[in-house]
mmCIF file of C-alpha atoms and ligand atoms in Angstrom:
data_model
loop_
_atom_site.group_PDB
_atom_site.id
_atom_site.type_symbol
_atom_site.label_atom_id
_atom_site.label_comp_id
_atom_site.label_asym_id
_atom_site.label_seq_id
_atom_site.Cartn_x
_atom_site.Cartn_y
_atom_site.Cartn_z
ATOM 1 C CA MET P 1 0.604 -37.581 28.016
ATOM 2 C CA SER P 2 -0.730 -34.677 25.864
ATOM 3 C CA ASP P 3 -3.365 -35.056 23.625
ATOM 4 C CA LEU P 4 -1.592 -32.259 20.910
ATOM 5 C CA PRO P 5 -0.362 -33.977 17.909
ATOM 6 C CA ALA P 6 3.399 -33.679 17.945
ATOM 7 C CA LEU P 7 5.549 -30.891 17.106
ATOM 8 C CA HIS P 8 6.592 -30.387 13.634
ATOM 9 C CA VAL P 9 8.545 -27.579 12.716
ATOM 10 C CA ALA P 10 9.667 -27.109 9.355
ATOM 11 C CA ILE P 11 12.452 -24.426 8.653
ATOM 12 C CA ASP P 12 13.462 -24.217 4.566
ATOM 13 C CA GLY P 13 15.447 -21.960 2.745
ATOM 14 C CA PRO P 14 18.495 -21.017 0.513
ATOM 15 C CA ALA P 15 21.701 -22.100 0.889
ATOM 16 C CA ALA P 16 23.558 -20.285 4.015
ATOM 17 C CA SER P 17 20.332 -18.365 5.151
ATOM 18 C CA GLY P 18 20.651 -19.558 8.622
ATOM 19 C CA LYS P 19 18.248 -22.421 8.968
ATOM 20 C CA THR P 20 20.653 -25.075 10.452
ATOM 21 C CA THR P 21 21.881 -22.477 13.423
ATOM 22 C CA VAL P 22 18.034 -21.102 13.832
ATOM 23 C CA ALA P 23 16.626 -24.521 13.648
ATOM 24 C CA ARG P 24 19.134 -25.872 16.524
ATOM 25 C CA LEU P 25 18.391 -22.852 18.369
ATOM 26 C CA LEU P 26 14.833 -23.725 18.061
ATOM 27 C CA ALA P 27 14.668 -27.343 19.219
ATOM 28 C CA ARG P 28 17.017 -26.211 22.117
ATOM 29 C CA ARG P 29 14.614 -24.058 23.306
ATOM 30 C CA LEU P 30 11.560 -26.587 22.897
ATOM 31 C CA ASP P 31 13.352 -28.849 24.172
ATOM 32 C CA VAL P 32 12.946 -31.268 20.894
ATOM 33 C CA LEU P 33 14.710 -33.086 18.221
ATOM 34 C CA CYS P 34 16.741 -31.090 15.483
ATOM 35 C CA LEU P 35 17.139 -32.937 11.947
ATOM 36 C CA ASP P 36 19.271 -30.992 9.581
ATOM 37 C CA THR P 37 18.512 -32.471 6.359
ATOM 38 C CA GLY P 38 21.308 -30.928 4.231
ATOM 39 C CA ALA P 39 23.825 -32.687 6.228
ATOM 40 C CA MET P 40 22.344 -35.989 5.138
ATOM 41 C CA TYR P 41 22.892 -34.850 1.416
ATOM 42 C CA ARG P 42 25.865 -33.508 2.336
ATOM 43 C CA ALA P 43 27.428 -36.898 3.835
ATOM 44 C CA LEU P 44 26.169 -38.779 0.938
ATOM 45 C CA ALA P 45 28.102 -36.059 -1.313
ATOM 46 C CA TYR P 46 31.178 -36.741 1.241
ATOM 47 C CA LEU P 47 31.017 -40.738 0.428
ATOM 48 C CA ALA P 48 30.696 -40.093 -2.997
ATOM 49 C CA LEU P 49 34.145 -38.163 -2.969
ATOM 50 C CA GLU P 50 35.935 -40.526 -1.173
ATOM 51 C CA THR P 51 34.391 -43.600 -3.246
ATOM 52 C CA GLN P 52 35.080 -41.915 -6.397
ATOM 53 C CA THR P 53 31.722 -42.548 -7.321
ATOM 54 C CA GLU P 54 30.230 -40.023 -10.186
ATOM 55 C CA ALA P 55 27.890 -37.123 -8.825
ATOM 56 C CA ASP P 56 25.678 -38.122 -11.950
ATOM 57 C CA ASN P 57 25.604 -41.855 -11.140
ATOM 58 C CA GLU P 58 22.073 -42.451 -9.343
ATOM 59 C CA ALA P 59 22.006 -46.039 -9.096
ATOM 60 C CA ALA P 60 25.619 -45.793 -7.231
ATOM 61 C CA LEU P 61 24.726 -42.970 -4.935
ATOM 62 C CA CYS P 62 21.324 -45.420 -3.860
ATOM 63 C CA ARG P 63 23.867 -47.665 -3.047
ATOM 64 C CA LEU P 64 25.909 -45.615 -1.172
ATOM 65 C CA LEU P 65 23.261 -44.772 1.144
ATOM 66 C CA LEU P 66 22.128 -48.117 1.705
ATOM 67 C CA ALA P 67 25.515 -49.401 2.473
ATOM 68 C CA GLY P 68 25.008 -48.536 6.438
ATOM 69 C CA ASP P 69 25.455 -45.250 8.256
ATOM 70 C CA ARG P 70 28.758 -43.399 8.950
ATOM 71 C CA GLU P 71 29.697 -40.545 11.466
ATOM 72 C CA ILE P 72 31.440 -37.746 9.314
ATOM 73 C CA ASP P 73 32.694 -34.815 10.853
ATOM 74 C CA GLU P 74 31.623 -30.973 10.199
ATOM 75 C CA ALA P 75 34.260 -29.942 8.892
ATOM 76 C CA ARG P 76 34.524 -32.479 6.139
ATOM 77 C CA LEU P 77 30.383 -31.954 5.667
ATOM 78 C CA GLN P 78 31.033 -28.102 4.986
ATOM 79 C CA SER P 79 34.077 -28.491 2.382
ATOM 80 C CA ASN P 80 34.476 -27.368 -0.870
ATOM 81 C CA ALA P 81 34.335 -29.907 -2.471
ATOM 82 C CA VAL P 82 31.097 -31.316 -0.578
ATOM 83 C CA ASN P 83 29.301 -27.535 -1.506
ATOM 84 C CA ALA P 84 30.535 -28.395 -5.903
ATOM 85 C CA ILE P 85 28.783 -31.303 -5.716
ATOM 86 C CA VAL P 86 26.089 -31.869 -3.067
ATOM 87 C CA SER P 87 23.164 -30.030 -5.374
ATOM 88 C CA THR P 88 23.860 -32.689 -8.227
ATOM 89 C CA VAL P 89 23.759 -35.883 -5.891
ATOM 90 C CA ALA P 90 20.692 -33.974 -4.376
ATOM 91 C CA ALA P 91 18.831 -33.722 -7.234
ATOM 92 C CA HIS P 92 18.502 -37.607 -8.418
ATOM 93 C CA PRO P 93 14.749 -38.334 -7.542
ATOM 94 C CA ARG P 94 15.392 -42.028 -6.352
ATOM 95 C CA VAL P 95 17.932 -40.584 -3.581
ATOM 96 C CA ARG P 96 15.688 -37.948 -2.469
ATOM 97 C CA GLU P 97 12.599 -40.680 -2.186
ATOM 98 C CA MET P 98 15.284 -42.622 0.309
ATOM 99 C CA MET P 99 16.076 -39.561 2.221
ATOM 100 C CA VAL P 100 12.596 -38.702 2.373
ATOM 101 C CA ALA P 101 11.572 -42.023 3.702
ATOM 102 C CA ARG P 102 14.263 -41.817 6.464
ATOM 103 C CA GLN P 103 12.995 -38.144 7.244
ATOM 104 C CA ARG P 104 9.410 -39.102 7.708
ATOM 105 C CA ALA P 105 10.261 -42.301 9.976
ATOM 106 C CA VAL P 106 12.152 -39.689 12.185
ATOM 107 C CA ALA P 107 8.862 -37.168 12.345
ATOM 108 C CA ALA P 108 6.995 -40.257 12.581
ATOM 109 C CA ARG P 109 9.001 -40.742 16.131
ATOM 110 C CA GLY P 110 7.461 -37.629 17.505
ATOM 111 C CA ALA P 111 8.599 -33.475 18.138
ATOM 112 C CA VAL P 112 11.023 -32.544 15.589
ATOM 113 C CA VAL P 113 12.465 -29.250 14.095
ATOM 114 C CA MET P 114 13.463 -30.195 10.768
ATOM 115 C CA ALA P 115 15.856 -28.501 8.075
ATOM 116 C CA GLY P 116 16.381 -27.989 4.781
ATOM 117 C CA ARG P 117 14.909 -27.410 1.094
ATOM 118 C CA ASP P 118 11.696 -29.193 0.864
ATOM 119 C CA ILE P 119 10.338 -29.905 4.464
ATOM 120 C CA GLY P 120 7.245 -27.942 4.084
ATOM 121 C CA THR P 121 6.537 -28.712 0.703
ATOM 122 C CA VAL P 122 7.275 -32.692 0.477
ATOM 123 C CA VAL P 123 8.342 -34.028 3.957
ATOM 124 C CA LEU P 124 6.136 -32.990 6.173
ATOM 125 C CA PRO P 125 3.329 -31.088 4.265
ATOM 126 C CA ASP P 126 0.729 -31.321 7.660
ATOM 127 C CA ALA P 127 3.619 -29.377 9.915
ATOM 128 C CA PRO P 128 1.403 -27.442 11.570
ATOM 129 C CA VAL P 129 4.431 -24.815 11.870
ATOM 130 C CA LYS P 130 6.245 -24.034 8.314
ATOM 131 C CA VAL P 131 9.203 -21.065 7.949
ATOM 132 C CA PHE P 132 11.124 -20.246 5.149
ATOM 133 C CA LEU P 133 14.363 -18.518 5.624
ATOM 134 C CA THR P 134 15.792 -16.150 3.290
ATOM 135 C CA ALA P 135 18.228 -13.390 3.319
ATOM 136 C CA SER P 136 19.837 -11.124 1.043
ATOM 137 C CA VAL P 137 23.027 -12.298 -1.031
ATOM 138 C CA ASP P 138 25.089 -10.321 0.462
ATOM 139 C CA ALA P 139 23.978 -11.136 4.133
ATOM 140 C CA ARG P 140 24.522 -14.830 2.991
ATOM 141 C CA VAL P 141 28.006 -14.468 1.695
ATOM 142 C CA GLU P 142 28.945 -12.788 5.082
ATOM 143 C CA ARG P 143 27.625 -15.179 7.185
ATOM 144 C CA ARG P 144 29.336 -18.198 5.080
ATOM 145 C CA ARG P 145 32.586 -16.156 5.241
ATOM 146 C CA GLU P 146 32.596 -15.982 9.018
ATOM 147 C CA GLN P 147 31.597 -19.478 9.493
ATOM 148 C CA LEU P 148 34.290 -20.724 7.892
ATOM 149 C CA ALA P 149 36.728 -18.549 8.791
ATOM 150 C CA HIS P 150 35.504 -19.817 12.198
ATOM 151 C CA ALA P 151 36.469 -23.114 11.109
ATOM 152 C CA GLY P 152 40.148 -21.457 9.946
ATOM 153 C CA VAL P 153 38.980 -21.706 5.924
ATOM 154 C CA ASP P 154 39.769 -18.200 4.399
ATOM 155 C CA VAL P 155 37.800 -18.040 1.272
ATOM 156 C CA ALA P 156 37.253 -14.956 -1.337
ATOM 157 C CA ALA P 157 34.114 -13.275 -0.690
ATOM 158 C CA HIS P 158 33.225 -13.199 -4.211
ATOM 159 C CA ARG P 159 34.150 -17.541 -4.718
ATOM 160 C CA LEU P 160 31.387 -17.373 -2.011
ATOM 161 C CA ARG P 161 29.249 -15.553 -3.941
ATOM 162 C CA GLU P 162 29.248 -17.743 -7.197
ATOM 163 C CA GLU P 163 28.964 -20.721 -5.160
ATOM 164 C CA ILE P 164 26.307 -19.534 -3.417
ATOM 165 C CA GLU P 165 24.336 -18.365 -6.538
ATOM 166 C CA GLU P 166 24.994 -21.473 -8.502
ATOM 167 C CA ARG P 167 23.624 -23.464 -5.293
ATOM 168 C CA ASP P 168 20.396 -21.645 -5.013
ATOM 169 C CA ARG P 169 19.842 -22.034 -9.573
ATOM 170 C CA LEU P 170 20.575 -25.966 -9.094
ATOM 171 C CA ASP P 171 18.426 -26.392 -5.830
ATOM 172 C CA ARG P 172 15.566 -23.910 -7.592
ATOM 173 C CA SER P 173 15.396 -25.356 -10.705
ATOM 174 C CA ARG P 174 15.731 -28.949 -10.691
ATOM 175 C CA ALA P 175 12.390 -31.148 -11.834
ATOM 176 C CA VAL P 176 11.985 -32.712 -8.058
ATOM 177 C CA ALA P 177 10.894 -31.071 -4.695
ATOM 178 C CA PRO P 178 12.507 -27.495 -6.085
ATOM 179 C CA LEU P 179 13.202 -24.696 -3.695
ATOM 180 C CA VAL P 180 9.735 -22.775 -3.081
ATOM 181 C CA PRO P 181 8.286 -21.343 -0.011
ATOM 182 C CA ALA P 182 5.140 -23.800 0.505
ATOM 183 C CA ARG P 183 1.923 -21.822 0.002
ATOM 184 C CA ASP P 184 1.212 -21.817 3.918
ATOM 185 C CA ALA P 185 4.600 -20.939 5.172
ATOM 186 C CA HIS P 186 5.967 -17.972 7.233
ATOM 187 C CA VAL P 187 8.410 -16.192 4.945
ATOM 188 C CA ILE P 188 11.344 -14.481 7.275
ATOM 189 C CA ASP P 189 13.545 -12.254 5.802
ATOM 190 C CA SER P 190 16.516 -12.654 8.643
ATOM 191 C CA SER P 191 19.019 -9.728 6.357
ATOM 192 C CA GLU P 192 18.826 -7.471 9.932
ATOM 193 C CA MET P 193 17.530 -10.169 12.239
ATOM 194 C CA THR P 194 20.178 -11.779 14.887
ATOM 195 C CA PRO P 195 19.345 -15.565 15.026
ATOM 196 C CA ASP P 196 17.774 -14.980 18.554
ATOM 197 C CA ASP P 197 15.214 -12.557 16.566
ATOM 198 C CA VAL P 198 14.336 -15.439 14.438
ATOM 199 C CA VAL P 199 13.839 -18.119 17.081
ATOM 200 C CA ASN P 200 11.733 -15.740 18.848
ATOM 201 C CA GLU P 201 9.585 -15.215 15.790
ATOM 202 C CA ILE P 202 9.452 -18.600 15.034
ATOM 203 C CA VAL P 203 8.577 -19.829 19.079
ATOM 204 C CA ALA P 204 5.414 -16.903 18.828
ATOM 205 C CA LEU P 205 4.211 -18.994 15.594
ATOM 206 C CA VAL P 206 4.516 -22.341 17.009
ATOM 207 C CA THR P 207 2.615 -21.010 20.421
ATOM 208 C CA ALA P 208 -0.053 -19.871 18.158
ATOM 209 C CA ALA P 209 -0.191 -22.873 15.981
ATOM 210 C CA ARG P 210 -0.551 -24.506 19.816
ATOM 211 C CA ALA P 211 -3.234 -22.467 20.855
ATOM 212 C CA ALA P 212 -4.860 -23.219 17.550
ATOM 213 C CA THR P 213 -5.435 -26.770 18.189
HETATM 214 O O1 LIG Q 301 21.259 -27.202 3.565
HETATM 215 P P1 LIG Q 301 22.880 -27.069 3.508
HETATM 216 O O2 LIG Q 301 23.516 -25.863 2.400
HETATM 217 O O3 LIG Q 301 23.276 -28.248 4.072
HETATM 218 O O4 LIG Q 301 21.817 -28.187 1.965
HETATM 219 C C1 LIG Q 301 23.228 -28.752 1.164
HETATM 220 C C2 LIG Q 301 22.488 -28.999 0.104
HETATM 221 O O5 LIG Q 301 21.262 -29.951 0.000
HETATM 222 C C3 LIG Q 301 21.744 -27.984 -0.711
HETATM 223 O O6 LIG Q 301 22.484 -27.779 -1.698
HETATM 224 C C4 LIG Q 301 20.533 -28.446 -1.754
HETATM 225 C C5 LIG Q 301 20.384 -30.478 -0.675
HETATM 226 N N1 LIG Q 301 19.458 -30.356 -0.367
HETATM 227 C C6 LIG Q 301 18.289 -30.834 -0.782
HETATM 228 O O7 LIG Q 301 18.364 -30.670 -1.840
HETATM 229 N N2 LIG Q 301 17.131 -30.969 -0.004
HETATM 230 C C7 LIG Q 301 16.947 -30.842 1.588
HETATM 231 N N3 LIG Q 301 15.785 -30.990 2.463
HETATM 232 C C8 LIG Q 301 18.241 -29.924 2.272
HETATM 233 C C9 LIG Q 301 19.545 -30.213 1.845
#
């Protein structure tokens, strides 16, 4: 057993910045767990749609969260209907409290690469490696369009731009845990980088953090 503290890597950033892709590749490279916290909020948004629960009904959303775990496939989690309400679902303080507790419980078990909006600021403020991943709106629209095309969904770029800009606005302006870089986060602009370029840069940060402990 090593004496090193468990490796926690926090990756935050705006919608469609490539966090999830990078987090998955990085976790594979480091051979550790990957937790995409956006999927947790998306799953709750999906359950709200399915049960006709209003996205602004915090108490009902909390009850849904407590109702138990369910597998929901990627296509449903990424659907336009979910995109349209997920930022509203994620803005409720008590919903966030419950999500954060679950995310911390995962980190308490060991090494993890965790992707989201508030991982470096709220969920794991002591994470030794924090990355704030950004990209231009143009790059993010193009990535999301490609991702959807891959899934067989054809959406006009201007619609995607509106959706991304609206989610950015909601995620940045909410009262609880808004999207901002942690003070000690490394900001990486991935507009002109491949996912592997970004992963290599983060691996270098991990190596440096390891050497410093
Ligand atoms: O990363 P994503 O696009 O899958 O996230 C979906 C939504 O969930 C996003 O619009 C805001 C919310 N979210 C959040 O509030 N906090 C997180 N840690 C992760 C996601």
